[in-house]
Tab-separated table of C-alpha atoms in Angstrom:
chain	number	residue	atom	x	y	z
A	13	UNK	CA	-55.308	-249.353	-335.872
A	14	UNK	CA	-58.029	-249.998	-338.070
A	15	UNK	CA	-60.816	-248.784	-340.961
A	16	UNK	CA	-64.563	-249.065	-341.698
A	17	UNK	CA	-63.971	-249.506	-345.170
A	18	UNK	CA	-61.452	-252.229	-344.479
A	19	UNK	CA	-63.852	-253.958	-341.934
A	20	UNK	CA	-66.521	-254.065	-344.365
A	21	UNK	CA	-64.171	-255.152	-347.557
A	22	UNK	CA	-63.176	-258.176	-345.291
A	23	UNK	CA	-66.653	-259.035	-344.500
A	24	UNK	CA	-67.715	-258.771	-348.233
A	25	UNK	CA	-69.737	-255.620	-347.818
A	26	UNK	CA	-67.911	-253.521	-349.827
A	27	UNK	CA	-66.647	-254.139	-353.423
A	28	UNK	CA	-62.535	-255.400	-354.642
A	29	UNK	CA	-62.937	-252.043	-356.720
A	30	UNK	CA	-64.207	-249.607	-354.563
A	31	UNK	CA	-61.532	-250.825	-351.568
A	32	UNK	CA	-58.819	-250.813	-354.151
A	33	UNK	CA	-59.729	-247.209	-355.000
A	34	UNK	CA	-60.015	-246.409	-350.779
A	35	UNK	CA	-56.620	-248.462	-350.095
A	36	UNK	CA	-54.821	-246.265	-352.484
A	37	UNK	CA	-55.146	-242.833	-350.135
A	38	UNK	CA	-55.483	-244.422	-346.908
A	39	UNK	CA	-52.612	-245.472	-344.815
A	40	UNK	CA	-54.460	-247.461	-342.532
A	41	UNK	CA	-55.549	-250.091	-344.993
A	42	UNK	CA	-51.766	-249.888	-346.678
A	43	UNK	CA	-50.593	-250.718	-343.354
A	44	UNK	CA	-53.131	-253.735	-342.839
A	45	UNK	CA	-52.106	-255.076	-346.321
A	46	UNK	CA	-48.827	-255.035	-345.558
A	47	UNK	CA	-49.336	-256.796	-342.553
A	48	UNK	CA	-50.947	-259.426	-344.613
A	49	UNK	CA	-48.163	-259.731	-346.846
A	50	UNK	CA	-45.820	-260.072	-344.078
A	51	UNK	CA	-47.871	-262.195	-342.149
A	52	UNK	CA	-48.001	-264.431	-345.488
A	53	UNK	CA	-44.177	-264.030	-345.718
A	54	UNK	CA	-42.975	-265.113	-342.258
A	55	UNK	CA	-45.384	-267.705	-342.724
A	56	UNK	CA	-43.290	-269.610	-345.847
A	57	UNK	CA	-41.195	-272.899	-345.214
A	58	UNK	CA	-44.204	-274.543	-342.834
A	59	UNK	CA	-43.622	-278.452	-343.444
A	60	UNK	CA	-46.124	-279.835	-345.568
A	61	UNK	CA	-49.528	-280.900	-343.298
A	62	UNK	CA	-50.531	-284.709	-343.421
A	63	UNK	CA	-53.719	-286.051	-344.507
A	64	UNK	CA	-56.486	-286.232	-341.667
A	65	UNK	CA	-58.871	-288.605	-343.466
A	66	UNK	CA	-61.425	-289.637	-340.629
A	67	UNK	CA	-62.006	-285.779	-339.953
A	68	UNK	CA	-62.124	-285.137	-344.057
A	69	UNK	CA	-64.886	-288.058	-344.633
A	70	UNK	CA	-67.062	-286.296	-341.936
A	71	UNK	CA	-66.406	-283.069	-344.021
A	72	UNK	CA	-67.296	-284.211	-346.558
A	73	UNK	CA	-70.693	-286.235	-345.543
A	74	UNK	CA	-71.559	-282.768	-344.461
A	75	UNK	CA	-70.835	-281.466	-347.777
A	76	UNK	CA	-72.698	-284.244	-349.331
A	77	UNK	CA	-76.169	-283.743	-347.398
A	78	UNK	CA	-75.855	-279.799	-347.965
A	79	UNK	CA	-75.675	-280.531	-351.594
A	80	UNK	CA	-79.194	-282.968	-351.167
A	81	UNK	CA	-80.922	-280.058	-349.217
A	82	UNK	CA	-79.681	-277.865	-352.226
A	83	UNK	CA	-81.699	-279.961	-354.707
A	84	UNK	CA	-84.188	-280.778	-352.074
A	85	UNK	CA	-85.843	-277.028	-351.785
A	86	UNK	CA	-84.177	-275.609	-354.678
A	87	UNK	CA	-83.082	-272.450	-353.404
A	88	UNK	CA	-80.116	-271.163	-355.182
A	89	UNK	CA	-79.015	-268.943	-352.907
A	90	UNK	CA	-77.823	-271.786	-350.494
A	91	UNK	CA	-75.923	-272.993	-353.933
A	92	UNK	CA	-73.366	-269.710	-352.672
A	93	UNK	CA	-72.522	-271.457	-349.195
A	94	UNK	CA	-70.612	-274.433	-350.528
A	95	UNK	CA	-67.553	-272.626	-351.459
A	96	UNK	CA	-67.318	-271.288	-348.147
A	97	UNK	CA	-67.490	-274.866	-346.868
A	98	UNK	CA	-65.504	-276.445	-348.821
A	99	UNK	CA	-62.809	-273.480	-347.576
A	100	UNK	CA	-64.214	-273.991	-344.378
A	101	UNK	CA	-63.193	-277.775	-344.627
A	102	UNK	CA	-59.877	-277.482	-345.978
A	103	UNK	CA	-58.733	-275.158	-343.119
A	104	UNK	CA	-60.279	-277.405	-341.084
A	105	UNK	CA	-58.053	-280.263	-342.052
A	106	UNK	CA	-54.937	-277.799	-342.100
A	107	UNK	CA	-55.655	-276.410	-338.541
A	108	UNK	CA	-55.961	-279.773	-337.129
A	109	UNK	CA	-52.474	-281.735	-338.986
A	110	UNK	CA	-50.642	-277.955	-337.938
A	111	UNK	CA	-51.821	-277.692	-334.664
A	112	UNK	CA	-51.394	-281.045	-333.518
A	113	UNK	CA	-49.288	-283.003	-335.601
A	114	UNK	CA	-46.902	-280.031	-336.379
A	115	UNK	CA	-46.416	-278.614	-332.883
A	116	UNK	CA	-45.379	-282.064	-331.820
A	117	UNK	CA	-42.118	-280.797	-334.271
A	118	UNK	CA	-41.638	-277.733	-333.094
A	119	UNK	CA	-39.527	-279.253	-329.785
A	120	UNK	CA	-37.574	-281.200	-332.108
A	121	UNK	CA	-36.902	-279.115	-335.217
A	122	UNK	CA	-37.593	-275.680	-333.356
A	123	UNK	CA	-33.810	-275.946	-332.064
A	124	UNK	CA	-32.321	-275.989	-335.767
A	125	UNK	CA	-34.576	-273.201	-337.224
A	126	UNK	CA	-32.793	-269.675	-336.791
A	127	UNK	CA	-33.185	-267.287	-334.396
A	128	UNK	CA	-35.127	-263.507	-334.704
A	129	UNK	CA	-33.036	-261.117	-334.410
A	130	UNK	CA	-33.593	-258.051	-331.938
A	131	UNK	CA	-35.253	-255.695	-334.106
A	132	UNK	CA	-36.835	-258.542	-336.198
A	133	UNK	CA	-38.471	-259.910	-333.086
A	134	UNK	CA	-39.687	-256.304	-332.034
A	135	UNK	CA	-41.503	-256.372	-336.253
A	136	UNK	CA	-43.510	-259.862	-335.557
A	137	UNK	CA	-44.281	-259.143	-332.129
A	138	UNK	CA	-45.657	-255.989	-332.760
A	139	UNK	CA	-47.801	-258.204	-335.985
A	140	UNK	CA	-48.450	-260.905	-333.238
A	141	UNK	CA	-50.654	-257.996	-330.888
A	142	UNK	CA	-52.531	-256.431	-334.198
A	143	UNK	CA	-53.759	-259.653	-335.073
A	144	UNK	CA	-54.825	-260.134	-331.523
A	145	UNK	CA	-56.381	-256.985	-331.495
A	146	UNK	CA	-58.602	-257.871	-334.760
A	147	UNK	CA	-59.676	-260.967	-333.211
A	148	UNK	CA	-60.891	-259.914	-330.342
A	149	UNK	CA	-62.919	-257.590	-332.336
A	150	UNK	CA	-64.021	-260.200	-334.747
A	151	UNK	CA	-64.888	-262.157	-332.098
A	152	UNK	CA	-67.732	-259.783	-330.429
A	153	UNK	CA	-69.342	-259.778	-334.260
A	154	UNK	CA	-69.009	-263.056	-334.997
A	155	UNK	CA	-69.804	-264.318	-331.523
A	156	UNK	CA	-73.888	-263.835	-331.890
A	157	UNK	CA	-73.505	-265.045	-335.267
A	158	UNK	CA	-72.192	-268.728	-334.766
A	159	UNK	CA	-75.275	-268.746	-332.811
A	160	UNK	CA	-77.586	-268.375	-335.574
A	161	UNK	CA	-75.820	-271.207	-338.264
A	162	UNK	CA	-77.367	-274.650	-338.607
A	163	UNK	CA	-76.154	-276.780	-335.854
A	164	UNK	CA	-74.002	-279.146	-337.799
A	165	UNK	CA	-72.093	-275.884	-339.236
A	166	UNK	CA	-71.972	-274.140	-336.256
A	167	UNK	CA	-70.301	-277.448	-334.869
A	168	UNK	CA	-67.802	-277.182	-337.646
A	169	UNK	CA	-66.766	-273.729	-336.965
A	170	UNK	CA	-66.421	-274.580	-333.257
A	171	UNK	CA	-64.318	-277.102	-333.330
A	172	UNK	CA	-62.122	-275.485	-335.991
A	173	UNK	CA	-61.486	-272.589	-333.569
A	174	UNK	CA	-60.691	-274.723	-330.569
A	175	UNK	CA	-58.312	-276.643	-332.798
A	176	UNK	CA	-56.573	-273.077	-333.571
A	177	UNK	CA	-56.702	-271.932	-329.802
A	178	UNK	CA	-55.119	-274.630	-328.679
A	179	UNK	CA	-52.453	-274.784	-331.697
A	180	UNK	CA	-52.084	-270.972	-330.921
A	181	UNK	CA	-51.832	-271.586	-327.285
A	182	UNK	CA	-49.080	-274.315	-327.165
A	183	UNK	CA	-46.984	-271.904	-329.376
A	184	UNK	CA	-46.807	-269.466	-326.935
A	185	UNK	CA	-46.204	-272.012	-324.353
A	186	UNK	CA	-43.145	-272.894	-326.649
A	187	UNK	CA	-42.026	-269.136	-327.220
A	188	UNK	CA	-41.897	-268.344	-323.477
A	189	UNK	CA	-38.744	-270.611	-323.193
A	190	UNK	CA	-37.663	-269.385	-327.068
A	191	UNK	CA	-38.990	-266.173	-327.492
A	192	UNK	CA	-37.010	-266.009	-330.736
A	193	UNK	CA	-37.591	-268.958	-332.465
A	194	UNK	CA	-38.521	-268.109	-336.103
A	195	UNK	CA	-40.130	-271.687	-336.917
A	196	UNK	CA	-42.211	-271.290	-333.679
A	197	UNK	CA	-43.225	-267.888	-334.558
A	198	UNK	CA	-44.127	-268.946	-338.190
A	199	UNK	CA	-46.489	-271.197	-336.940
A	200	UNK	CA	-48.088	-269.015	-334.104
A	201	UNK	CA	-48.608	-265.981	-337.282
A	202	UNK	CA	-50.236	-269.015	-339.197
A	203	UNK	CA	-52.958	-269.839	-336.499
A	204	UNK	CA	-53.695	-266.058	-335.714
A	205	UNK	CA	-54.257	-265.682	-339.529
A	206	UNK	CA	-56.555	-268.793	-339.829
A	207	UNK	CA	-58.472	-267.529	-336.792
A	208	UNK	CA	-58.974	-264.255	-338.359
A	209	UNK	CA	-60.326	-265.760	-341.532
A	210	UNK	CA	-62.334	-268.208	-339.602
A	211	UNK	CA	-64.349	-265.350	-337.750
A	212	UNK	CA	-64.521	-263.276	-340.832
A	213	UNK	CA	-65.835	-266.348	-342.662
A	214	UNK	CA	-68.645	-266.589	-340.018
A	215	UNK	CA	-69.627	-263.243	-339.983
A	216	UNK	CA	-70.134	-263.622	-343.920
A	217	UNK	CA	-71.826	-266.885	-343.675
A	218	UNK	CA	-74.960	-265.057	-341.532
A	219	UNK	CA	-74.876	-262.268	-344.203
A	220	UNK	CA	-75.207	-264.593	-347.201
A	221	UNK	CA	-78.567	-266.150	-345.049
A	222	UNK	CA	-80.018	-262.764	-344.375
């Protein structure tokens, strides 16, 4: 399931107003926004992520010499990309202390959490394959892309999405023994969101250069 108007809202080619007016009579983008709310819903109760400071301080040295070149060839339009980065680095430092610090509790604390029940479980799988689904499309757009950023960002983005496959991967290593495990599932919706933003973020990122 999925919308050209949508697509394009998400990759900042059409307007908040316009897609607010388009969302209103089509069911297609109700039914994505309600998957975001859900998503953001079964999501609530993660454990607060721990610092990563040696991964922040190369962040932000990156941040720092994007500023210089700012000043240096006084272009404004390259003033736009630092809010993306500075997203870009705060996910960063929240896909890294989730995916590897917070799986390590998922063996421990996963047994206390409750349990899905049957028709529950059906709701987020079901959410679990749609956000597949609008990866793998991202991914063909946003693929090419990557390819085209400066090196040093391009290095960023990379290693931000192998942090997420691998958090997203050792989830469903987890769920194949405890297919029902809400915590598990929370954090396995988490890292399918974050990879979906990441690829949209990309695709944007081009845009703004061209």
């Amino acid at each position: 399931m999925n919308c050209e108007v949508y697509e394009k809202y998400e990759l900042g080619k059409t307007d908040e107003q316009t897609f607010e007016k388009h969302a209103k009579r089509c069911q297609t983008c109700q039914h994505l926004l309600q998957q975001d709310e859900t998503l953001m819903s079964l999501a609530k109760g993660l454990n607060q992520p721990v610092r990563a400071p040696l991964l922040w301080a190369k962040i932000e040295n990156r941040l720092r010499s994007e500023k210089q070149r700012q000043r240096r060839i006084g272009l404004t339009k390259l003033a736009q990309r630092s809010h993306p980065l500075l997203r870009l680095a705060a996910a960063v430092i929240l896909a890294v202390t989730v995916g590897v610090g917070g799986y390590f509790m998922l063996k421990t604390e996963g047994q206390e959490s409750g349990l899905l029940a049957g028709s529950a479980l059906e709701r987020v799988e079901k959410l679990e394959r749609e956000y597949v689904q609008a990866i793998r499309e991202l991914e063909k757009e946003a693929t090419p892309h990557m390819a085209q950023l400066d090196m040093e960002l391009m290095l960023l983005y990379r290693d931000r999405l192998e942090t997420i496959d691998a958090q997203i991967e050792r989830c469903q290593e987890a769920l194949e023994t405890n297919p029902a495990n809400a915590h598990i599932r929370r954090y396995l919706l988490t890292a399918l969101q974050d990879k979906k933003e990441t690829l949209v973020e990309i695709v944007r990122q081009q845009s703004d250069v061209l």
